[in-house]
XYZ file of C-alpha atoms in Angstrom:
685
model
C -28.191 34.310 13.371
C -24.538 33.613 12.523
C -22.271 35.276 15.076
C -18.678 35.856 13.917
C -16.103 33.676 15.634
C -14.199 36.599 17.339
C -17.489 37.837 18.821
C -18.291 34.334 20.121
C -14.841 34.171 21.707
C -15.371 37.495 23.511
C -18.830 36.460 24.697
C -17.619 33.101 25.986
C -14.631 34.694 27.690
C -16.974 37.249 29.318
C -19.245 34.451 30.501
C -16.258 32.493 31.809
C -15.374 35.392 34.169
C -18.574 34.591 36.053
C -18.573 30.910 35.311
C -15.091 29.902 36.351
C -13.285 28.838 38.418
C -16.503 27.685 40.021
C -18.741 26.203 37.339
C -21.048 24.782 39.973
C -22.628 28.161 40.636
C -24.658 27.667 37.405
C -27.839 25.631 37.658
C -27.118 22.487 35.595
C -29.859 20.008 34.938
C -27.258 17.345 34.244
C -23.676 18.151 35.188
C -20.844 16.249 33.560
C -17.208 15.587 34.388
C -13.710 16.146 33.055
C -11.341 13.235 33.663
C -7.613 13.493 34.200
C -5.690 10.238 34.503
C -2.716 9.558 36.767
C -3.293 12.204 39.473
C -4.501 12.062 43.092
C -5.035 14.463 45.941
C -1.891 15.495 47.778
C -1.948 13.920 51.284
C -1.255 17.201 53.075
C -4.349 18.718 51.400
C -6.750 16.274 53.079
C -6.977 18.436 56.182
C -8.214 21.452 54.216
C -10.774 19.604 52.075
C -14.047 17.988 53.134
C -13.722 14.427 51.808
C -15.627 11.139 52.068
C -13.772 7.870 51.503
C -15.775 5.014 49.952
C -14.229 1.538 50.059
C -14.789 -1.305 47.599
C -16.545 0.869 45.068
C -16.276 0.460 41.278
C -15.740 3.651 39.207
C -19.381 3.829 38.067
C -20.605 3.820 41.670
C -18.279 6.713 42.471
C -19.755 8.597 39.514
C -23.343 7.976 40.649
C -22.585 9.101 44.218
C -21.039 12.387 43.056
C -23.797 13.113 40.506
C -26.545 12.600 43.073
C -24.759 14.676 45.755
C -25.161 18.405 45.052
C -22.290 19.173 47.434
C -19.865 16.898 45.570
C -17.541 18.899 43.332
C -15.148 16.096 42.290
C -14.048 12.563 43.054
C -10.856 10.518 42.835
C -10.754 6.832 41.819
C -8.051 4.569 43.162
C -7.806 1.570 40.807
C -5.358 -0.289 43.024
C -7.667 -0.764 46.006
C -11.049 -0.147 44.261
C -11.966 2.899 46.313
C -13.007 6.466 45.675
C -12.630 9.780 47.455
C -15.519 12.272 47.204
C -14.722 15.996 47.485
C -17.733 17.627 49.213
C -16.782 21.284 48.994
C -19.472 22.962 46.920
C -18.138 25.568 44.514
C -14.456 24.814 45.053
C -12.068 23.643 42.319
C -8.835 22.041 43.425
C -5.686 23.923 42.494
C -2.908 22.289 40.464
C -0.620 22.419 43.511
C -3.039 20.173 45.410
C -2.637 17.372 42.827
C 0.231 14.914 42.566
C 1.078 12.282 39.926
C -0.094 8.739 40.631
C -0.295 5.970 38.041
C -3.114 4.191 39.917
C -5.557 7.095 40.243
C -7.724 9.464 38.212
C -9.352 12.809 38.991
C -12.948 13.492 37.903
C -13.978 17.153 38.175
C -17.665 18.117 37.975
C -18.374 20.856 35.423
C -21.335 22.410 33.684
C -20.934 22.316 29.905
C -24.130 23.526 28.186
C -25.089 21.654 25.021
C -22.462 18.977 25.564
C -25.042 16.267 24.632
C -22.898 13.622 26.320
C -24.352 10.571 28.057
C -20.953 9.268 29.136
C -19.549 9.615 32.628
C -17.145 12.327 31.446
C -17.328 14.708 28.485
C -13.619 15.527 28.119
C -10.294 13.875 28.823
C -7.454 16.074 30.088
C -3.850 15.027 29.461
C -1.052 17.153 30.865
C 2.011 17.980 28.756
C 1.034 16.504 25.352
C -0.373 18.086 22.206
C -1.023 17.816 18.479
C 1.787 19.458 16.514
C -0.291 19.913 13.383
C -3.908 20.280 12.193
C -4.488 23.458 14.197
C -7.794 24.597 12.731
C -8.754 27.614 14.832
C -7.007 29.698 17.489
C -8.587 31.858 20.203
C -6.566 34.156 22.486
C -7.493 35.634 25.842
C -9.081 32.412 27.100
C -8.638 32.335 30.855
C -9.345 28.660 31.657
C -9.379 25.189 30.180
C -13.141 25.010 30.827
C -13.673 28.045 28.592
C -11.563 26.310 25.943
C -13.839 23.266 26.167
C -16.865 25.523 25.697
C -15.310 26.930 22.521
C -14.800 23.390 21.204
C -18.444 22.501 21.900
C -19.699 25.758 20.338
C -17.687 25.390 17.108
C -20.058 25.173 14.132
C -17.794 25.251 11.050
C -16.299 21.817 11.737
C -16.541 18.984 14.259
C -14.112 19.874 17.038
C -12.541 16.663 18.353
C -9.843 18.142 20.558
C -8.386 21.384 21.858
C -5.079 22.557 23.269
C -5.094 25.005 26.149
C -1.906 26.903 26.989
C -2.278 28.673 30.328
C 0.954 30.662 29.904
C -0.388 32.251 26.697
C -4.123 32.110 27.596
C -4.513 30.479 24.202
C -7.033 27.881 23.012
C -6.430 25.988 19.739
C -9.234 23.880 18.277
C -8.698 20.899 15.977
C -10.876 18.578 13.943
C -8.352 15.811 14.760
C -7.461 13.975 17.927
C -4.794 11.517 19.060
C -6.474 8.685 17.140
C -7.182 10.365 13.798
C -3.711 11.986 13.750
C -1.600 9.797 16.018
C 1.564 10.572 14.016
C 1.647 14.184 15.266
C 0.540 13.570 18.854
C 3.679 14.058 20.944
C 5.061 15.462 24.186
C 4.808 19.231 24.466
C 7.949 21.400 24.808
C 6.057 23.236 27.597
C 4.608 20.345 29.639
C 3.674 22.399 32.707
C 1.395 24.875 30.932
C -0.165 22.799 28.130
C -3.335 20.718 28.491
C -4.645 18.405 25.785
C -8.465 18.317 25.875
C -10.167 15.478 24.013
C -13.910 15.446 23.435
C -15.491 12.113 24.358
C -18.911 12.445 22.721
C -18.325 12.687 18.966
C -20.802 10.769 16.837
C -19.195 7.811 15.086
C -20.433 5.159 12.617
C -21.741 1.989 14.263
C -20.052 -0.679 12.124
C -16.796 -0.987 14.074
C -14.000 -3.488 13.553
C -11.870 -4.859 16.394
C -8.484 -6.554 16.064
C -6.913 -8.905 18.577
C -3.542 -7.964 19.993
C -2.070 -10.966 21.696
C 0.810 -9.086 23.318
C -1.406 -6.726 25.352
C -3.801 -7.120 28.256
C -6.126 -4.871 30.211
C -4.813 -4.153 33.688
C -7.541 -4.879 36.220
C -6.372 -2.345 38.816
C -4.470 0.177 36.756
C -6.963 1.585 34.272
C -10.630 2.542 34.219
C -12.161 -0.882 33.508
C -15.811 -1.893 33.493
C -16.586 -5.528 34.372
C -19.648 -6.902 32.549
C -21.397 -9.946 33.992
C -23.470 -12.717 32.388
C -21.454 -12.627 29.150
C -20.956 -16.012 27.482
C -19.441 -15.114 24.105
C -16.999 -12.697 22.548
C -19.796 -11.275 20.342
C -21.812 -10.324 23.449
C -18.754 -8.683 25.002
C -18.073 -6.704 21.820
C -21.710 -5.648 21.633
C -21.536 -4.428 25.244
C -18.454 -2.396 24.354
C -20.275 -0.682 21.478
C -23.690 -0.201 23.081
C -23.756 -0.198 26.863
C -20.392 1.077 28.086
C -20.586 4.191 30.332
C -17.686 5.676 28.372
C -16.407 5.590 24.774
C -15.271 1.951 24.758
C -12.105 1.500 22.695
C -10.998 -1.983 23.766
C -12.234 -5.066 25.539
C -10.875 -8.320 26.891
C -12.797 -11.573 26.903
C -11.960 -15.041 28.153
C -10.479 -16.702 31.168
C -12.022 -19.050 33.685
C -14.652 -18.117 34.579
C -15.525 -16.156 31.433
C -14.940 -12.450 32.006
C -15.737 -9.409 29.859
C -13.716 -6.262 30.606
C -14.377 -2.950 28.852
C -11.932 -0.050 28.741
C -11.871 3.505 27.335
C -8.138 3.145 26.641
C -6.225 1.822 23.636
C -2.648 1.920 22.357
C -3.038 5.642 21.561
C -3.667 6.365 25.247
C -0.151 5.426 26.292
C 1.474 8.803 25.636
C 1.361 10.740 28.881
C 1.312 7.569 30.966
C 3.863 7.631 33.817
C 6.492 4.930 33.950
C 4.815 1.960 35.666
C 6.208 0.640 38.896
C 6.770 -3.054 39.408
C 3.444 -4.868 39.594
C 2.652 -8.103 41.327
C 1.383 -10.965 39.147
C -2.155 -10.411 40.512
C -2.270 -6.839 39.199
C -2.153 -7.779 35.532
C -4.351 -10.142 33.603
C -2.206 -12.040 31.127
C -3.407 -13.464 27.857
C -3.526 -17.050 29.119
C -5.502 -16.448 32.309
C -7.507 -13.356 31.436
C -8.473 -13.909 27.813
C -7.689 -12.092 24.595
C -7.452 -8.335 24.175
C -9.298 -6.666 21.273
C -8.811 -3.066 20.189
C -11.103 -0.924 18.046
C -9.518 -0.043 14.704
C -12.076 1.571 12.399
C -15.794 2.315 12.258
C -17.792 2.613 9.035
C -21.407 2.345 7.946
C -22.283 1.300 4.391
C -25.404 1.785 2.308
C -26.066 0.797 -1.329
C -28.323 2.402 -3.907
C -29.084 0.247 -6.953
C -29.727 2.370 -10.034
C -30.641 1.374 -13.603
C -27.039 1.630 -14.871
C -24.852 1.765 -11.762
C -24.549 0.716 -8.135
C -23.688 3.530 -5.697
C -21.842 2.608 -2.496
C -22.246 5.238 0.243
C -19.655 4.831 3.009
C -19.970 6.817 6.224
C -16.537 7.129 7.804
C -15.093 8.655 10.934
C -14.238 12.244 10.122
C -11.799 13.603 9.249
C -11.071 11.064 6.489
C -7.756 11.339 4.625
C -7.931 8.171 2.535
C -9.835 6.840 -0.473
C -12.674 4.462 -1.340
C -12.156 2.382 -4.482
C -13.264 -0.749 -6.306
C -11.007 -3.681 -5.463
C -8.451 -4.147 -8.230
C -9.139 -0.674 -9.681
C -7.655 1.790 -7.165
C -6.782 4.447 -9.740
C -9.543 3.917 -12.307
C -12.560 3.695 -10.020
C -12.246 5.616 -6.744
C -13.590 8.499 -4.681
C -11.894 10.811 -2.179
C -14.631 13.429 -1.764
C -16.027 13.514 1.776
C -19.235 15.338 2.610
C -19.706 17.365 5.794
C -21.559 14.414 7.318
C -18.571 12.144 6.664
C -19.993 10.248 3.684
C -18.001 9.087 0.658
C -19.990 7.994 -2.421
C -18.507 5.682 -5.059
C -20.584 5.113 -8.213
C -19.733 1.901 -10.113
C -21.284 1.150 -13.534
C -22.974 -2.232 -13.941
C -21.325 -2.881 -17.319
C -17.822 -2.423 -18.679
C -14.426 -3.008 -17.126
C -13.939 0.422 -15.583
C -14.818 -0.727 -12.067
C -14.842 -4.515 -12.528
C -18.513 -5.077 -11.657
C -19.463 -8.730 -12.303
C -22.784 -10.093 -13.546
C -23.703 -13.389 -11.878
C -26.826 -13.812 -13.995
C -30.518 -13.341 -13.188
C -29.915 -9.610 -12.837
C -27.482 -9.940 -9.923
C -24.346 -7.722 -10.001
C -21.537 -7.913 -7.445
C -18.358 -5.977 -6.659
C -15.906 -5.360 -3.818
C -15.052 -1.974 -2.335
C -11.970 -1.117 -0.259
C -12.094 1.647 2.358
C -8.463 2.751 2.708
C -7.763 5.265 5.493
C -4.309 6.243 4.194
C -3.849 7.951 0.848
C -1.239 5.474 -0.425
C -0.990 2.218 1.508
C -3.249 -0.484 2.945
C -3.067 -1.075 6.668
C -4.748 -3.312 9.200
C -7.463 -0.746 9.975
C -8.675 -0.743 6.351
C -11.827 -2.566 5.291
C -13.013 -4.574 2.297
C -16.744 -4.766 1.646
C -18.504 -7.073 -0.817
C -21.689 -5.531 -2.234
C -24.425 -6.769 -4.563
C -27.502 -5.468 -6.393
C -30.213 -7.811 -7.663
C -33.024 -5.219 -7.863
C -35.172 -7.297 -5.549
C -32.950 -7.559 -2.525
C -29.571 -6.159 -1.536
C -27.171 -7.760 0.913
C -23.945 -6.414 2.313
C -21.070 -8.183 3.954
C -18.259 -6.541 5.920
C -14.958 -8.266 5.383
C -11.826 -8.380 7.511
C -8.076 -8.066 7.055
C -5.506 -10.688 6.037
C -1.866 -11.710 6.337
C 1.237 -10.140 4.858
C 3.919 -12.215 3.164
C 7.480 -10.955 3.361
C 10.490 -11.891 1.264
C 13.982 -12.456 2.590
C 16.163 -9.369 3.007
C 19.759 -9.595 1.797
C 22.790 -7.569 2.933
C 24.555 -5.121 0.630
C 28.233 -4.131 0.803
C 29.867 -1.076 -0.728
C 33.380 0.288 -1.032
C 34.374 3.936 -1.359
C 37.166 3.924 -3.939
C 40.468 5.673 -3.168
C 39.387 6.764 0.299
C 38.906 3.794 2.605
C 36.911 0.582 2.507
C 33.566 1.170 4.131
C 32.158 -1.576 6.303
C 29.487 -3.825 4.763
C 25.925 -2.811 5.518
C 22.631 -4.538 5.000
C 18.980 -3.582 4.994
C 16.773 -5.852 7.100
C 13.154 -6.041 8.164
C 12.946 -7.566 11.631
C 10.465 -8.069 14.443
C 10.790 -7.027 18.080
C 13.181 -9.932 18.797
C 15.524 -8.931 15.929
C 14.525 -11.917 13.805
C 14.065 -11.605 10.043
C 10.380 -11.985 9.278
C 8.994 -14.245 6.568
C 5.260 -13.920 7.188
C 3.423 -11.310 9.248
C -0.079 -9.986 9.773
C -1.117 -6.726 8.159
C -0.373 -4.022 10.735
C 2.098 -6.040 12.813
C 4.912 -3.926 14.325
C 8.150 -4.296 12.328
C 11.480 -2.505 12.131
C 13.465 -1.332 9.102
C 17.069 -1.803 10.147
C 20.226 -0.447 8.473
C 22.890 -2.622 10.030
C 26.666 -2.274 10.162
C 28.399 -5.648 9.997
C 31.335 -4.377 12.094
C 32.229 -1.210 13.979
C 34.782 1.021 12.242
C 35.772 4.664 11.939
C 32.571 5.315 10.004
C 29.037 6.096 11.040
C 25.907 6.000 8.872
C 22.614 7.777 8.456
C 19.751 7.326 6.024
C 17.607 9.532 3.816
C 15.378 9.446 0.724
C 13.550 6.307 1.828
C 11.009 5.313 -0.816
C 8.599 2.378 -0.877
C 7.578 1.288 -4.362
C 5.707 -1.476 -6.108
C 7.065 -3.990 -8.592
C 6.162 -1.903 -11.653
C 7.490 1.322 -10.173
C 4.243 3.190 -10.871
C 3.181 3.221 -7.219
C 5.674 4.939 -4.931
C 5.508 6.782 -1.636
C 8.263 8.886 -0.043
C 8.587 7.882 3.606
C 11.744 9.757 4.727
C 12.857 12.917 2.924
C 16.342 14.072 1.887
C 16.916 15.548 5.353
C 16.171 12.258 7.060
C 12.839 13.435 8.503
C 9.772 11.187 8.233
C 7.256 12.333 5.621
C 4.679 9.669 6.465
C 5.300 8.958 10.176
C 2.079 6.978 10.396
C 3.721 4.477 8.012
C 7.445 4.690 8.919
C 8.774 6.685 11.860
C 12.114 8.488 12.221
C 15.417 6.638 11.990
C 17.123 6.298 15.341
C 20.478 4.898 16.384
C 20.458 1.682 18.371
C 21.989 2.080 21.859
C 25.644 1.034 21.874
C 25.728 0.602 18.107
C 26.038 2.593 14.903
C 23.158 0.747 13.261
C 19.926 2.604 12.542
C 16.372 1.434 12.960
C 12.903 2.828 12.146
C 9.668 1.243 13.421
C 6.736 0.719 11.065
C 3.661 -1.432 10.605
C 3.318 -3.941 7.775
C 1.597 -2.347 4.778
C 1.040 -2.819 1.054
C 0.035 -0.831 -1.996
C -3.524 -0.813 -3.258
C -3.008 -2.665 -6.555
C 0.445 -4.241 -6.261
C 1.325 -7.399 -4.350
C 5.025 -6.444 -4.062
C 6.802 -3.773 -2.027
C 10.438 -2.701 -2.267
C 12.357 -0.207 -0.151
C 14.922 2.110 -1.712
C 17.131 4.186 0.548
C 20.217 6.384 0.439
C 22.756 5.487 3.133
C 25.564 7.973 3.792
C 28.899 7.249 5.448
C 30.519 9.877 7.610
C 33.628 9.944 9.720
C 33.206 8.639 13.282
C 29.521 9.314 14.021
C 26.795 11.075 12.082
C 25.057 13.958 13.863
C 21.246 13.785 13.776
C 19.197 16.201 11.689
C 16.729 18.621 13.251
C 13.240 18.027 11.863
C 10.870 20.967 11.548
C 7.766 19.134 12.781
C 8.171 16.808 15.775
C 6.898 13.396 14.724
C 8.249 11.247 17.510
C 9.125 11.566 21.155
C 12.186 13.578 20.064
C 12.760 16.104 17.291
C 15.982 14.582 16.006
C 16.498 12.015 13.281
C 19.650 10.472 11.911
C 19.199 11.972 8.476
C 21.190 13.846 5.863
C 23.001 17.054 6.625
C 24.772 19.177 4.024
C 27.930 17.328 3.010
C 31.324 18.916 2.593
C 32.811 18.711 -0.878
C 36.311 17.335 -0.448
C 38.665 15.522 -2.743
C 40.120 12.191 -1.769
C 43.520 13.794 -1.212
C 42.022 15.814 1.623
C 40.864 12.763 3.553
C 43.176 13.644 6.438
C 41.432 17.021 6.751
C 38.014 15.460 7.397
C 36.394 16.230 10.719
C 34.149 13.908 12.740
C 30.661 13.980 11.260
C 31.759 14.895 7.721
C 30.083 12.876 4.962
C 32.460 10.608 3.034
C 30.174 8.925 0.514
C 26.589 7.984 -0.324
C 25.240 4.656 -1.539
C 21.721 3.842 -2.709
C 20.391 0.541 -1.418
C 17.385 -1.423 -2.613
C 15.822 -4.171 -0.589
C 14.509 -7.288 -2.324
C 10.830 -7.333 -3.184
C 8.529 -8.784 -0.573
C 5.021 -9.940 -1.384
C 1.948 -8.705 0.422
C -1.357 -10.452 -0.068
C -4.561 -8.461 -0.449
C -7.326 -8.025 2.123
C -8.937 -11.435 2.530
C -12.732 -11.475 2.749
C -14.212 -13.103 5.852
C -18.008 -13.352 6.006
C -19.787 -12.049 9.071
C -22.683 -13.769 10.747
C -25.505 -12.168 8.734
C -27.722 -14.349 6.582
C -26.136 -14.694 3.121
C -27.927 -13.214 0.143
C -29.037 -15.050 -3.000
C -25.901 -14.319 -4.987
C -23.693 -15.682 -2.222
C -25.309 -19.115 -2.546
C -23.652 -19.283 -5.979
C -20.205 -19.050 -4.425
C -18.074 -21.925 -3.228
C -18.582 -22.245 0.514
C -14.869 -22.874 1.168
C -13.172 -21.627 -1.980
C -12.469 -17.886 -1.643
C -9.033 -17.275 -3.104
C -7.320 -13.899 -3.246
C -9.344 -11.158 -4.921
C -11.696 -13.520 -6.820
C -15.223 -14.839 -6.512
C -15.551 -18.430 -7.695
C -18.865 -19.352 -9.328
C -20.003 -22.973 -9.140
C -19.656 -24.743 -12.500
C -22.277 -27.151 -13.925
C -21.613 -30.798 -13.100
C -21.342 -31.803 -16.783
C -18.857 -29.049 -17.609
C -15.111 -29.347 -18.140
C -12.604 -26.810 -16.763
C -9.160 -26.481 -18.370
C -6.374 -24.008 -17.701
C -4.933 -21.505 -20.167
C -1.650 -23.440 -20.402
C -3.525 -26.615 -21.360
C -5.310 -24.705 -24.132
C -1.965 -23.505 -25.502
C -0.583 -27.091 -25.590
C -3.689 -28.467 -27.283
C -3.559 -25.679 -29.873
C 0.124 -26.363 -30.596
C -0.516 -30.089 -31.122
C -3.436 -29.411 -33.476
C -1.306 -26.941 -35.441
C 1.559 -29.417 -35.777
C -0.813 -32.149 -37.034
C -2.227 -29.749 -39.610
C 1.291 -28.846 -40.865
C 2.180 -32.543 -41.285
C -1.040 -33.180 -43.225
C -0.375 -30.234 -45.547
C 3.225 -31.392 -46.199
C 2.113 -34.953 -47.049
C -0.578 -33.695 -49.414
C 1.848 -31.306 -51.128
C 4.407 -34.120 -51.587
C 1.807 -36.464 -53.141
C 0.615 -33.713 -55.471
C 4.171 -32.903 -56.616
C 5.048 -36.570 -57.273
C 1.835 -37.114 -59.261
C 2.471 -34.095 -61.432
C 6.050 -35.111 -62.197
C 4.971 -38.619 -63.141
C 2.356 -37.310 -65.602
C 4.888 -34.974 -67.267
C 7.455 -37.728 -67.786
C 4.858 -40.072 -69.183
C 3.757 -37.540 -71.785
C 7.293 -36.531 -72.890
C 8.623 -40.094 -72.932
C 11.625 -39.163 -70.869
C 13.600 -42.210 -69.795
C 14.538 -42.612 -66.204
C 18.009 -43.530 -67.338
C 18.617 -39.972 -68.578
C 18.252 -38.748 -64.986
C 20.289 -41.197 -63.002
C 20.674 -39.276 -59.771
C 18.213 -37.459 -57.522
C 15.249 -37.390 -59.935
C 15.240 -41.113 -60.546
C 15.346 -41.796 -56.846
C 12.510 -39.325 -56.231
C 10.379 -40.980 -58.930
C 11.051 -44.365 -57.440
C 10.006 -43.212 -54.053
C 6.888 -41.608 -55.484
C 5.941 -44.768 -57.351
C 6.193 -46.724 -54.156
C 4.007 -44.280 -52.356
């Protein structure tokens, strides 16, 4: 029986009156936990709480002790000294005033969440003072606790609830099908940090084919975060498999290496950093660096792929992490052969005909057809989390290979100067793409952090701000608006808001290296405005960064040049449109995994996989020539034919003239000039 959502809310709220604050009064066959990072028990509360301190205990042991103890209502983990504190007060929930911020601790509260279906050590993550500013799918009012809000998320049947926002000041619960990883661009600090809790569900079913990417500049902190140490691991593949299959939490990153070989699993990634307190100074032993501790790998995307081989087409069925806001298309045909329709189970089906050029399917002979499919998570641009998959149908056996990402090539950025006529010379400005050390980049990896920098060559009476930032391909047919006319980011997951550099009037916006689906070139076009003194920032409607301000366009005052002395600080003087030089971005480069290759792959060169092509082995007696060589050979043959025709025409003309003169008896002396010479030449020939 389908119960209307308002009725379910009232029922759950009624139940919560008896269920909370003490959820332990309900008989739970298997209780679970809610984790909150960076809090510990206030020292002056120890006297009023029955506690048990356990030394030298890893986090999983603390979990097992509290689960097996019916009197245990919660436990704290101290990552700095590897200890835990068990709270043995049955039926009591700690109040917010009894908790204090601590970057080295976490609080695990035992709860009973019916139908949570979660085998992890905790079913929800709580983060204080952060929220999603968009994708608010359903709102319930009159919810008296965060636990009741979690129950609403678990009971939601119209969509998969990934996260919820509980506002205690409004007794409001907002459910969302997104979380801080599927919509990281709108996950920001809350304007009401004391009353807002972000609740993230930890047991959402995901595809199993996950891709990890190494990040050399990061490391897992051994004593700062919830880390699981796995023993008897001798290879990176075993460590990655442990992360995906045997971790007691949703594993989002791992670190492998060092001497001796160590495998560390963690539920954290780069999206977990918001809400983290400012770290205090650590000793060298507290952090594992890349040289001594190994390499850090972070989960980027998870997909499962299946292929159905039909009589006239090959259907690629991609199961993605929902919600999916991108597209699946045949490589090289992003706008002719694609699919964006996602089923409720998170499957995208792309049907590619075996014949014709519509999708670029290739016939390798013997009934074997191959193609490449790109799973692009953004609607417009390729990023490092995207995947390329090579597929084949031979109607006897089908093989599938998951491919990886590749590098990005970047062209040199050049400065641009501009002068405002009849007002004042504006300082020269230039548009640069730099890395974290302010160096112009020439070659980067897809997804590497970069910065778009609008730089003033010298400091003057002017300030600048930017708007109307557009990225476009070489042909101009593929464009994406990144910053609107007000200076607010439209696609903050691609390019974030412009911000002024401290102590300077230059502007800078962080972004990750990207490219278009079918174009190897990218060009930035941007409007830069000069204003007197400094430019005030624009207020953006939707917060898309840690602040709500961006140095973007505000309404300019219309003034003539004769009124220059009447300008006030912040008034716009002039606009100039800048275009950066094109920079090239190579496509996703296939890299074979360790599965046994199929029959059609044996026809490929083992070490000759150039960009976007499959090279088929030629027969040993064959000859391969380029298109340019064919043009040259054709030109030479044509020239030889023209010479032959001219010689034949000349001989025919001379023969005919000789016969006519012989018949008419015309003397050569009557034609003393050109004709006589021509006849002489002809007679010699």
